Tab-separated table of N, CA and C in Angstrom:
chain	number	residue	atom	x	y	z
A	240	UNK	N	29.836	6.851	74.031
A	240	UNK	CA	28.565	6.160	74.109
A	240	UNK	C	27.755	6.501	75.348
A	241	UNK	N	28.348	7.264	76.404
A	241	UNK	CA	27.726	7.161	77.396
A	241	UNK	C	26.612	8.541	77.227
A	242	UNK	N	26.939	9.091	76.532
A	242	UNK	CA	25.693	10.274	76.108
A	242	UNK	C	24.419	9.703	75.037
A	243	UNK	N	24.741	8.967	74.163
A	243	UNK	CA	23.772	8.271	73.552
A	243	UNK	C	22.921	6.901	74.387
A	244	UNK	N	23.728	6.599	75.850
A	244	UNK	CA	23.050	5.388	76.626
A	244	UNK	C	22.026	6.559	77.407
A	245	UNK	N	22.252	7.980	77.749
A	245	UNK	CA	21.423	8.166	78.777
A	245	UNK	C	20.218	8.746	77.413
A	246	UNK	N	20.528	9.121	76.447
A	246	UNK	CA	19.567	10.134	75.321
A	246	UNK	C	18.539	8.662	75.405
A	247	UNK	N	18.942	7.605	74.670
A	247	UNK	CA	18.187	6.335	74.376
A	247	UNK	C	17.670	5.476	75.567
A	248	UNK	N	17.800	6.241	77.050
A	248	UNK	CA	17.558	5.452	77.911
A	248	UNK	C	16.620	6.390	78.948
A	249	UNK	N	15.902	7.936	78.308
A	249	UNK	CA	15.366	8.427	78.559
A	249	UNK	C	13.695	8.367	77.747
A	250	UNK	N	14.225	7.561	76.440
A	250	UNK	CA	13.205	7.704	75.467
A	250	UNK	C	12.864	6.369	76.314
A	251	UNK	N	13.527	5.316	76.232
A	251	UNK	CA	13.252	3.624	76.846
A	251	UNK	C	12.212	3.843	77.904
A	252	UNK	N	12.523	4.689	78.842
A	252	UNK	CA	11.683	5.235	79.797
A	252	UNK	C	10.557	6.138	79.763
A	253	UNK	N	10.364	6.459	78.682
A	253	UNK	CA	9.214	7.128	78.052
A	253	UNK	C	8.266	6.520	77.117
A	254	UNK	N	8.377	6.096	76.098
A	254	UNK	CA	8.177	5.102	75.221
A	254	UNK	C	8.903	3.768	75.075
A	255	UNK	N	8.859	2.815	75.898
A	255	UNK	CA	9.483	1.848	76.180
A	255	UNK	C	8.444	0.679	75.164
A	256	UNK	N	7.886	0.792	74.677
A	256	UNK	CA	7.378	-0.004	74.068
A	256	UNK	C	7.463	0.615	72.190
A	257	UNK	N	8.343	1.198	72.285
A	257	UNK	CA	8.477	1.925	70.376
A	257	UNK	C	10.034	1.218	70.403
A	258	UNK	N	10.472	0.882	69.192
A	258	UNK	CA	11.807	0.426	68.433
A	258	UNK	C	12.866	1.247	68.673
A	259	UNK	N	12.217	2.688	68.296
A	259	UNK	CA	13.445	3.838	68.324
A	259	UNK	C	14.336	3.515	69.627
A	260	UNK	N	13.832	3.273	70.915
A	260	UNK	CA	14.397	3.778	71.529
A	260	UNK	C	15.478	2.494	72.287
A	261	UNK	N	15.182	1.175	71.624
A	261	UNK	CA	16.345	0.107	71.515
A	261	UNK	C	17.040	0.409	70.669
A	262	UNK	N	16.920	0.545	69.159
A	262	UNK	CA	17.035	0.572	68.454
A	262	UNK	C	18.088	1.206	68.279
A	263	UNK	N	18.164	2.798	68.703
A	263	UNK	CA	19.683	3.566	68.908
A	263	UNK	C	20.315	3.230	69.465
A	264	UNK	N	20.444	2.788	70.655
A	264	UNK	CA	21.521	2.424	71.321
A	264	UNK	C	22.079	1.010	70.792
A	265	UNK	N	21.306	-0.265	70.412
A	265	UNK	CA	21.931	-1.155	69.267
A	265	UNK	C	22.976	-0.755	68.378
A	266	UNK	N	22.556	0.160	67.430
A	266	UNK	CA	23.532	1.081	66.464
A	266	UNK	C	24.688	1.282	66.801
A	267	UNK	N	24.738	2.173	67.790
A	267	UNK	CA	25.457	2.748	68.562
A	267	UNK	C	26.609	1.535	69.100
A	268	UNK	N	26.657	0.132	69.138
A	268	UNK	CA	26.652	-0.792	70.430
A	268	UNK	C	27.311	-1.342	68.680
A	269	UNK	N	26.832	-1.607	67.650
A	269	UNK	CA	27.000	-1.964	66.553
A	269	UNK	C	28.166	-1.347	66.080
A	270	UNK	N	28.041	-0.385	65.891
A	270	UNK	CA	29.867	0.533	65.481
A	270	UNK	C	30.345	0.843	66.111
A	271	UNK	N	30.468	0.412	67.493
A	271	UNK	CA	31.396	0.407	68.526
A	271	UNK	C	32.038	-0.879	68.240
A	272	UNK	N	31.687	-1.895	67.014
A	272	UNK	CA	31.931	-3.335	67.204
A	272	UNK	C	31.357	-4.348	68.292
A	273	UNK	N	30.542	-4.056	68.904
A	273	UNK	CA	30.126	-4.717	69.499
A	273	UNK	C	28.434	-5.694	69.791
A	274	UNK	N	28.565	-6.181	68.545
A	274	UNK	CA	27.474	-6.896	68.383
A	274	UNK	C	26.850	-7.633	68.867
A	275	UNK	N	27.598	-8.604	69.910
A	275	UNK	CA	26.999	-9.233	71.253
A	275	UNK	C	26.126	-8.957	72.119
A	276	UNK	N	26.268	-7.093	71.993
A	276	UNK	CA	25.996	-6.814	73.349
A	276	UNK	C	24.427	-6.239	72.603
A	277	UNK	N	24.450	-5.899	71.451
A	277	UNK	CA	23.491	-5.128	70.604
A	277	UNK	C	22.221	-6.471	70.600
A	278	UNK	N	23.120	-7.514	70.315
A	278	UNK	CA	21.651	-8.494	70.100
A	278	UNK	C	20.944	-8.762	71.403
A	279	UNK	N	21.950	-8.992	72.798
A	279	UNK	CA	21.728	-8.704	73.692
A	279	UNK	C	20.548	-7.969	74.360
A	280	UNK	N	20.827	-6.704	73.907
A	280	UNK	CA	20.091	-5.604	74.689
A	280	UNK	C	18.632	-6.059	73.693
A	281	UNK	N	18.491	-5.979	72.292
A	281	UNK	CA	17.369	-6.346	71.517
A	281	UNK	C	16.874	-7.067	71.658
A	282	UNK	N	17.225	-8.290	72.303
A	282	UNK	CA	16.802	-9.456	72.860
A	282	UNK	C	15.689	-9.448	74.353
A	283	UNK	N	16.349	-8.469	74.657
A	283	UNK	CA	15.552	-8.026	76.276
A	283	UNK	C	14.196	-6.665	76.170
A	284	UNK	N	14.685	-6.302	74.708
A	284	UNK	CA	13.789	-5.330	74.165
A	284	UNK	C	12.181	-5.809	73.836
A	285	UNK	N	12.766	-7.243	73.430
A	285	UNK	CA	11.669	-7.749	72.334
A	285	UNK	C	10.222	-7.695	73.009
A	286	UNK	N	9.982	-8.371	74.235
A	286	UNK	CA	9.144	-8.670	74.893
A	286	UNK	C	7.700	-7.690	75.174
A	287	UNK	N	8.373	-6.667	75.121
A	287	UNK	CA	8.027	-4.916	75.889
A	287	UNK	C	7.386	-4.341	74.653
A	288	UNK	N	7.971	-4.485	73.265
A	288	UNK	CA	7.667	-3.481	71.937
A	288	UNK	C	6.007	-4.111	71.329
A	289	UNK	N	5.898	-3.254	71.125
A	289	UNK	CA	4.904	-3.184	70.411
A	289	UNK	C	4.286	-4.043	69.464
A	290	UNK	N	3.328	-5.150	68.908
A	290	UNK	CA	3.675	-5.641	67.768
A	290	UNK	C	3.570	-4.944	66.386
A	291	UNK	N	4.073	-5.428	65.771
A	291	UNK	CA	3.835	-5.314	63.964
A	291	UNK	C	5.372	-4.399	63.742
A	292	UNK	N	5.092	-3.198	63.383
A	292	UNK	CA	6.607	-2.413	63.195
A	292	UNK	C	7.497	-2.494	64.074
A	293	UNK	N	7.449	-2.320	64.654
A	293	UNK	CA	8.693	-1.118	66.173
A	293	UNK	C	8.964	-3.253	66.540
A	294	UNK	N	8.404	-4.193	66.834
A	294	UNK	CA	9.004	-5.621	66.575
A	294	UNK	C	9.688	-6.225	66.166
A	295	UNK	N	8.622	-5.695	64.410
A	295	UNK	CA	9.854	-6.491	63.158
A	295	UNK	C	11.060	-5.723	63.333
A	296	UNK	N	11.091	-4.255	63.240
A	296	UNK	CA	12.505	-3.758	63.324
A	296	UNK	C	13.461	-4.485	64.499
A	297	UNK	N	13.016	-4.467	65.215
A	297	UNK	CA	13.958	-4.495	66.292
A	297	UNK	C	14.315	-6.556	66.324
A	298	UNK	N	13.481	-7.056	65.822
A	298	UNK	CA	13.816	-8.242	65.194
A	298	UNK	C	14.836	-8.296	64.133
A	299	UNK	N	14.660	-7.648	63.284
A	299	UNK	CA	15.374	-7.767	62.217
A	299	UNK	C	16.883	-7.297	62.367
A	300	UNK	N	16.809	-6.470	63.353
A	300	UNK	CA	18.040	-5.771	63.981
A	300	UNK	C	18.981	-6.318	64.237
A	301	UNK	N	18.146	-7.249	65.384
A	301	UNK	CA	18.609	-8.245	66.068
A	301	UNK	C	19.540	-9.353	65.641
A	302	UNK	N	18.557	-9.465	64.673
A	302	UNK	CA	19.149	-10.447	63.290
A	302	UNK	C	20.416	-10.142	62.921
A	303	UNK	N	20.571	-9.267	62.499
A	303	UNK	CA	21.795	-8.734	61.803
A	303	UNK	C	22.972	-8.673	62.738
A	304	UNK	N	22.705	-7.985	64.253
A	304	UNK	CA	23.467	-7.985	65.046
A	304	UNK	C	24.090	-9.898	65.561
A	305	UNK	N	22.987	-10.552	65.662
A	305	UNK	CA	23.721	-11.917	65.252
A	305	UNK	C	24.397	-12.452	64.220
A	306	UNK	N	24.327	-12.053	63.255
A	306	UNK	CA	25.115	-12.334	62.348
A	306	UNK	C	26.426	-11.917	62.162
A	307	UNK	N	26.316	-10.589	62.730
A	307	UNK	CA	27.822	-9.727	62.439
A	307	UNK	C	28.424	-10.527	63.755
A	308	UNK	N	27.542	-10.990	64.399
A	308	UNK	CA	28.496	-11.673	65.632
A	308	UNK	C	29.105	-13.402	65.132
A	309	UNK	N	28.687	-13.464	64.144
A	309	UNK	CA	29.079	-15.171	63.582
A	309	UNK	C	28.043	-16.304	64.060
A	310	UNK	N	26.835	-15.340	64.549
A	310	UNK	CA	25.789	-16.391	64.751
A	310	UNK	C	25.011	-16.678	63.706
A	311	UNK	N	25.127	-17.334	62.818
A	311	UNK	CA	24.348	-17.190	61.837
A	311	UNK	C	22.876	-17.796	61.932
A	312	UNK	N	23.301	-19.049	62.317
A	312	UNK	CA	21.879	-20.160	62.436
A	312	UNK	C	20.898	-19.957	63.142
A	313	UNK	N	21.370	-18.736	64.503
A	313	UNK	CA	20.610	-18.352	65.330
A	313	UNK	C	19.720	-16.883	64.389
A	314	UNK	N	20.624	-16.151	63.651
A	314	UNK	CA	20.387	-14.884	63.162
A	314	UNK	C	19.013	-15.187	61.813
A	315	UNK	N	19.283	-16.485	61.148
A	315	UNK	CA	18.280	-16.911	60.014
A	315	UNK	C	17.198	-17.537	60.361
A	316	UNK	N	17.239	-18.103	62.113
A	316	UNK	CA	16.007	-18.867	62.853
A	316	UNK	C	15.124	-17.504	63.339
A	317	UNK	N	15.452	-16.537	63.615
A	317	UNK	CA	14.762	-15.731	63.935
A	317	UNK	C	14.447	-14.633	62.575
A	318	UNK	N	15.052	-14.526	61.883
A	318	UNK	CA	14.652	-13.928	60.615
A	318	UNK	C	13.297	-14.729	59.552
A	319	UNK	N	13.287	-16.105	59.892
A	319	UNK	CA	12.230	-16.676	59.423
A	319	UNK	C	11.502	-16.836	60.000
A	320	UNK	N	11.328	-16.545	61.461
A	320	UNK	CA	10.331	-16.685	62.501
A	320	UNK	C	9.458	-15.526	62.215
A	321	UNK	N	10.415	-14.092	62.338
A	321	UNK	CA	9.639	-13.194	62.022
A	321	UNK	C	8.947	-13.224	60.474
A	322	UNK	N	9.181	-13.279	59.528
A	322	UNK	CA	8.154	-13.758	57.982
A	322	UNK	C	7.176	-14.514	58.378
A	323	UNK	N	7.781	-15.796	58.828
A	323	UNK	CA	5.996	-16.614	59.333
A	323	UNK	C	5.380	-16.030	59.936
A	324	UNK	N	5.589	-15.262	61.201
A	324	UNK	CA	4.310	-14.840	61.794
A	324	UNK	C	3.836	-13.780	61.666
A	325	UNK	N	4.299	-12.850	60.253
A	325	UNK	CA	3.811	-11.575	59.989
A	325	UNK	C	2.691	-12.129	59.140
A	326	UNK	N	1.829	-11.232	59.065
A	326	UNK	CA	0.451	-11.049	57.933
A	326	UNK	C	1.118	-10.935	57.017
A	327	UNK	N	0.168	-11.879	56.062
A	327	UNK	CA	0.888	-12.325	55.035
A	327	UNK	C	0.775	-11.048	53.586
A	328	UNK	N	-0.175	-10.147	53.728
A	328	UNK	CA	0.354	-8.952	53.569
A	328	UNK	C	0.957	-7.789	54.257
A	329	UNK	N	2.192	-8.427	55.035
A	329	UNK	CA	2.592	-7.294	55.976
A	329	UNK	C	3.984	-6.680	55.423
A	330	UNK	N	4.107	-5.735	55.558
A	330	UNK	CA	5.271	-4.553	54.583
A	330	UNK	C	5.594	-3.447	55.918
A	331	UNK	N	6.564	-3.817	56.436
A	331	UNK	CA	7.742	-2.683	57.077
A	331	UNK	C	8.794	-2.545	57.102
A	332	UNK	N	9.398	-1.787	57.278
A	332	UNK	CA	10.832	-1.728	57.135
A	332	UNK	C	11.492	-3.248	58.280
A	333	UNK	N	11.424	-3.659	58.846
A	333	UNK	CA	11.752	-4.633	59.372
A	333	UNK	C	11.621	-6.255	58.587
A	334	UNK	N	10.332	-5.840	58.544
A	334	UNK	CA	9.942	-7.423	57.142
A	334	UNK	C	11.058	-7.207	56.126
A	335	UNK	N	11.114	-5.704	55.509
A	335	UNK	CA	11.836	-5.738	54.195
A	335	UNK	C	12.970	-5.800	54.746
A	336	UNK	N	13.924	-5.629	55.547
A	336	UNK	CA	15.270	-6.075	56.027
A	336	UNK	C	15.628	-7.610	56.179
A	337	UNK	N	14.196	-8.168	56.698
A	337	UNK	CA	14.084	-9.428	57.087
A	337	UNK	C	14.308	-10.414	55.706
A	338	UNK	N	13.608	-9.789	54.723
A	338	UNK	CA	13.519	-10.505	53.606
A	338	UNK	C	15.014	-10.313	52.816
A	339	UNK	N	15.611	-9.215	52.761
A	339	UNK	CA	16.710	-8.729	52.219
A	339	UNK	C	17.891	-9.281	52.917
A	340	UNK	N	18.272	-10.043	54.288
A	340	UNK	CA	19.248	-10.866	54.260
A	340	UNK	C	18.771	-12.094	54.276
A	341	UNK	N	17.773	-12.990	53.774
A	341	UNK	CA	16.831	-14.118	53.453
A	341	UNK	C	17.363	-14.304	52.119
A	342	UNK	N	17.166	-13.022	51.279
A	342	UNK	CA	17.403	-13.571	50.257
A	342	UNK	C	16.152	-13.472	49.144
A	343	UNK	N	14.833	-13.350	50.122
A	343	UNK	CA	13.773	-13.561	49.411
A	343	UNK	C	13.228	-12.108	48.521
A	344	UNK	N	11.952	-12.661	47.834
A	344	UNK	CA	11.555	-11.378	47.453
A	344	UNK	C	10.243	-11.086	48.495
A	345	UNK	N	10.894	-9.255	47.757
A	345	UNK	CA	9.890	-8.297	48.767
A	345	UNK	C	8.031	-8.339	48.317
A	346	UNK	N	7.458	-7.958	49.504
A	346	UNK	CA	6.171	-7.684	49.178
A	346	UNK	C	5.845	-7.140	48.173
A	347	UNK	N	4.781	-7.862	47.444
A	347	UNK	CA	4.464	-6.916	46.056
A	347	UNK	C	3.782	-5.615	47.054
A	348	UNK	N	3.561	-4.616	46.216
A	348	UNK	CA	3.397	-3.380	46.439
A	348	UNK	C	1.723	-3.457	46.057
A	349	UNK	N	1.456	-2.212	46.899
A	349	UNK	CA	0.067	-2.377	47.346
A	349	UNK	C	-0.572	-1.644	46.018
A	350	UNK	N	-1.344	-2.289	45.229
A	350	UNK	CA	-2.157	-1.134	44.447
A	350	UNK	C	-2.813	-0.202	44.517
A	351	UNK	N	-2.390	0.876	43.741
A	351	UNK	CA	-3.323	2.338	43.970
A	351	UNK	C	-4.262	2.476	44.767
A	352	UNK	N	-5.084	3.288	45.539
A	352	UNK	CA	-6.515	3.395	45.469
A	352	UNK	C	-7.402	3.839	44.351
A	353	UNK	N	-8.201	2.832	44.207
A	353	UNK	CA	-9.415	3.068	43.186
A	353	UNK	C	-10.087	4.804	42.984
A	354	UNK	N	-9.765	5.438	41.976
A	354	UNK	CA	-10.099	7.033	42.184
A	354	UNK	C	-11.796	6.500	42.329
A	355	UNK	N	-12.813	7.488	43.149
A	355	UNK	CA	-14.065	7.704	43.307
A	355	UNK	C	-15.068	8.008	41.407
């Protein structure tokens, strides 16, 4: 792990406000078994990212990483936090993770554009 802490901690320092670059090292922190430390670090991430995508992900992440830790109540308070305060047509991979351990259904899908 210590080659993936400096790769993900060069991007942190570059783009410190994008998902990717919590985001890997979470993973990483995740199949090491160590989920504590993953919600942890995402937790300290949150503040800094960006809103709308590179957020929800790293929310939703987060989420999960509480859960695999046996937090559940904490992992579903913040999984519904993030749905309420997204636009209520909002669709990213983070929402749709969000919704997919919720339980709920996904955003309907956006219709075509109107041909000219």
């Amino acid at each position: 792990m210590p080659r993936a802490e400096r790769i993900f901690g060069a991007l942190a320092h570059v783009r410190p406000d994008r998902a990717f670059a919590h985001v890997g090292p979470a993973i990483a922190l995740l199949n090491a078994g160590r989920a504590a430390e993953a919600a942890q670090q995402l937790m300290r991430a949150l503040p800094q990212l960006a809103p709308g995508e590179d957020a929800d992900t790293a929310s939703a992440l987060c989420a999960l990483a509480l859960q695999m830790e046996g937090r559940t109540s904490e992992s579903t308070r913040l999984l519904r936090d993030l749905l309420h305060n997204a636009a209520p047509d909002g669709d990213n991979d983070g929402l749709r993770l969000a919704r997919r351990m919720l339980g709920e259904p996904q955003a309907p899908a956006s219709p075509p554009p109107l041909s000219p």
